[in-house]
């Protein structure tokens, strides 16, 4: 069986803010509070992780003056990972995270 990334369009309720998120196949975080969930291990979308911890947005990645990625840290296992910013993500929340990011 060839292994390929399956695009799963799944709706989910954000465990942090209760927002009902419409999945579009790329959604792995809540567009309003930007929290994510530790579901994937190696490949985004593999849903292989047993952790299921909440992933807190702890920082952002800025390229050419644009916020392009969100850095998440799992509150349970402390895994850190970047997720691409999506067009529907809350800009104000992104800026808040970037201001709170003390490593700059
Ligand atoms: Zn949320
Ligand atoms: Zn985890």
mmCIF file of C-alpha atoms and ligand atoms in Angstrom:
data_model
loop_
_atom_site.group_PDB
_atom_site.id
_atom_site.type_symbol
_atom_site.label_atom_id
_atom_site.label_comp_id
_atom_site.label_asym_id
_atom_site.label_seq_id
_atom_site.Cartn_x
_atom_site.Cartn_y
_atom_site.Cartn_z
ATOM 1 C CA UNK A 1 0.000 0.000 0.000
ATOM 2 C CA UNK A 2 1.543 3.333 -0.998
ATOM 3 C CA UNK A 3 1.698 5.761 1.884
ATOM 4 C CA UNK A 4 0.343 9.165 1.073
ATOM 5 C CA UNK A 5 -0.961 12.066 3.078
ATOM 6 C CA UNK A 6 -4.689 11.903 3.307
ATOM 7 C CA UNK A 7 -6.507 15.192 3.444
ATOM 8 C CA UNK A 8 -9.188 14.889 6.068
ATOM 9 C CA UNK A 9 -11.803 17.576 6.279
ATOM 10 C CA UNK A 10 -12.895 17.348 9.843
ATOM 11 C CA UNK A 11 -14.855 19.812 11.880
ATOM 12 C CA UNK A 12 -13.897 20.153 15.499
ATOM 13 C CA UNK A 13 -14.786 22.140 18.580
ATOM 14 C CA UNK A 14 -11.836 24.044 19.985
ATOM 15 C CA UNK A 15 -11.017 22.619 23.412
ATOM 16 C CA UNK A 16 -9.588 25.962 24.502
ATOM 17 C CA UNK A 17 -12.237 28.545 23.536
ATOM 18 C CA UNK A 18 -15.177 26.410 22.413
ATOM 19 C CA UNK A 19 -15.165 27.828 18.878
ATOM 20 C CA UNK A 20 -16.744 25.546 16.278
ATOM 21 C CA UNK A 21 -14.036 25.166 13.660
ATOM 22 C CA UNK A 22 -14.887 24.169 10.098
ATOM 23 C CA UNK A 23 -12.134 21.920 8.849
ATOM 24 C CA UNK A 24 -10.859 22.512 5.328
ATOM 25 C CA UNK A 25 -8.227 19.778 5.249
ATOM 26 C CA UNK A 26 -5.406 22.074 6.331
ATOM 27 C CA UNK A 27 -6.878 23.243 9.601
ATOM 28 C CA UNK A 28 -4.928 21.994 12.565
ATOM 29 C CA UNK A 29 -5.546 24.883 14.896
ATOM 30 C CA UNK A 30 -8.379 27.125 16.012
ATOM 31 C CA UNK A 31 -8.496 30.317 13.882
ATOM 32 C CA UNK A 32 -9.775 32.454 16.743
ATOM 33 C CA UNK A 33 -7.511 31.544 19.701
ATOM 34 C CA UNK A 34 -4.865 29.725 17.600
ATOM 35 C CA UNK A 35 -4.544 26.804 20.012
ATOM 36 C CA UNK A 36 -3.907 23.445 18.420
ATOM 37 C CA UNK A 37 -3.978 19.816 19.480
ATOM 38 C CA UNK A 38 -1.170 17.287 19.535
ATOM 39 C CA UNK A 39 -2.593 14.692 17.180
ATOM 40 C CA UNK A 40 0.079 14.294 14.549
ATOM 41 C CA UNK A 41 3.497 12.821 15.097
ATOM 42 C CA UNK A 42 5.802 12.884 12.089
ATOM 43 C CA UNK A 43 3.714 14.109 9.201
ATOM 44 C CA UNK A 44 1.054 16.793 9.594
ATOM 45 C CA UNK A 45 -2.238 14.965 9.235
ATOM 46 C CA UNK A 46 -0.935 11.538 10.223
ATOM 47 C CA UNK A 47 -3.021 11.649 13.426
ATOM 48 C CA UNK A 48 -0.576 9.134 14.875
ATOM 49 C CA UNK A 49 0.145 10.809 18.177
ATOM 50 C CA UNK A 50 -1.272 9.294 21.312
ATOM 51 C CA UNK A 51 -0.600 12.477 23.245
ATOM 52 C CA UNK A 52 -3.810 14.426 22.451
ATOM 53 C CA UNK A 53 -2.482 17.309 24.537
ATOM 54 C CA UNK A 54 -3.477 20.919 23.928
ATOM 55 C CA UNK A 55 -0.890 22.897 21.993
ATOM 56 C CA UNK A 56 -0.432 26.470 23.111
ATOM 57 C CA UNK A 57 0.631 29.161 20.634
ATOM 58 C CA UNK A 58 3.929 30.422 22.075
ATOM 59 C CA UNK A 59 5.433 32.401 19.232
ATOM 60 C CA UNK A 60 5.351 33.354 15.591
ATOM 61 C CA UNK A 61 7.736 33.238 12.665
ATOM 62 C CA UNK A 62 8.023 36.432 10.637
ATOM 63 C CA UNK A 63 9.218 36.431 7.041
ATOM 64 C CA UNK A 64 9.470 39.659 5.022
ATOM 65 C CA UNK A 65 7.338 41.456 7.622
ATOM 66 C CA UNK A 66 4.547 38.882 7.367
ATOM 67 C CA UNK A 67 3.633 36.385 10.057
ATOM 68 C CA UNK A 68 3.851 33.070 8.224
ATOM 69 C CA UNK A 69 4.003 30.453 10.963
ATOM 70 C CA UNK A 70 2.767 29.898 14.492
ATOM 71 C CA UNK A 71 4.924 28.017 16.959
ATOM 72 C CA UNK A 72 2.951 25.685 19.223
ATOM 73 C CA UNK A 73 4.105 23.940 22.370
ATOM 74 C CA UNK A 74 2.256 20.910 23.698
ATOM 75 C CA UNK A 75 1.241 21.520 27.309
ATOM 76 C CA UNK A 76 1.462 17.797 28.032
ATOM 77 C CA UNK A 77 4.716 16.594 26.412
ATOM 78 C CA UNK A 78 6.317 19.976 25.561
ATOM 79 C CA UNK A 79 6.827 19.124 21.925
ATOM 80 C CA UNK A 80 7.300 22.267 19.849
ATOM 81 C CA UNK A 81 6.150 22.581 16.301
ATOM 82 C CA UNK A 82 5.442 25.210 13.672
ATOM 83 C CA UNK A 83 2.118 25.417 11.870
ATOM 84 C CA UNK A 84 1.468 27.583 8.797
ATOM 85 C CA UNK A 85 -0.725 30.633 9.331
ATOM 86 C CA UNK A 86 -4.004 30.307 7.451
ATOM 87 C CA UNK A 87 -5.971 33.186 5.869
ATOM 88 C CA UNK A 88 -8.798 32.725 8.387
ATOM 89 C CA UNK A 89 -6.518 33.059 11.416
ATOM 90 C CA UNK A 90 -7.251 35.962 13.759
ATOM 91 C CA UNK A 91 -4.694 38.699 12.946
ATOM 92 C CA UNK A 92 -5.072 40.446 16.298
ATOM 93 C CA UNK A 93 -4.340 37.203 18.109
ATOM 94 C CA UNK A 94 -1.268 36.635 15.929
ATOM 95 C CA UNK A 95 0.029 40.078 16.819
ATOM 96 C CA UNK A 96 -0.661 39.447 20.510
ATOM 97 C CA UNK A 97 1.408 36.280 20.373
ATOM 98 C CA UNK A 98 4.214 38.019 18.553
ATOM 99 C CA UNK A 99 4.271 40.766 21.210
ATOM 100 C CA UNK A 100 4.257 38.175 23.999
ATOM 101 C CA UNK A 101 7.074 36.241 22.338
ATOM 102 C CA UNK A 102 9.965 37.114 24.642
ATOM 103 C CA UNK A 103 12.628 35.415 22.550
ATOM 104 C CA UNK A 104 12.742 38.189 19.957
HETATM 105 ZN ZN1 LIG B 1 -10.033 28.289 20.052
HETATM 106 ZN ZN1 LIG B 2 2.063 16.270 23.210
#
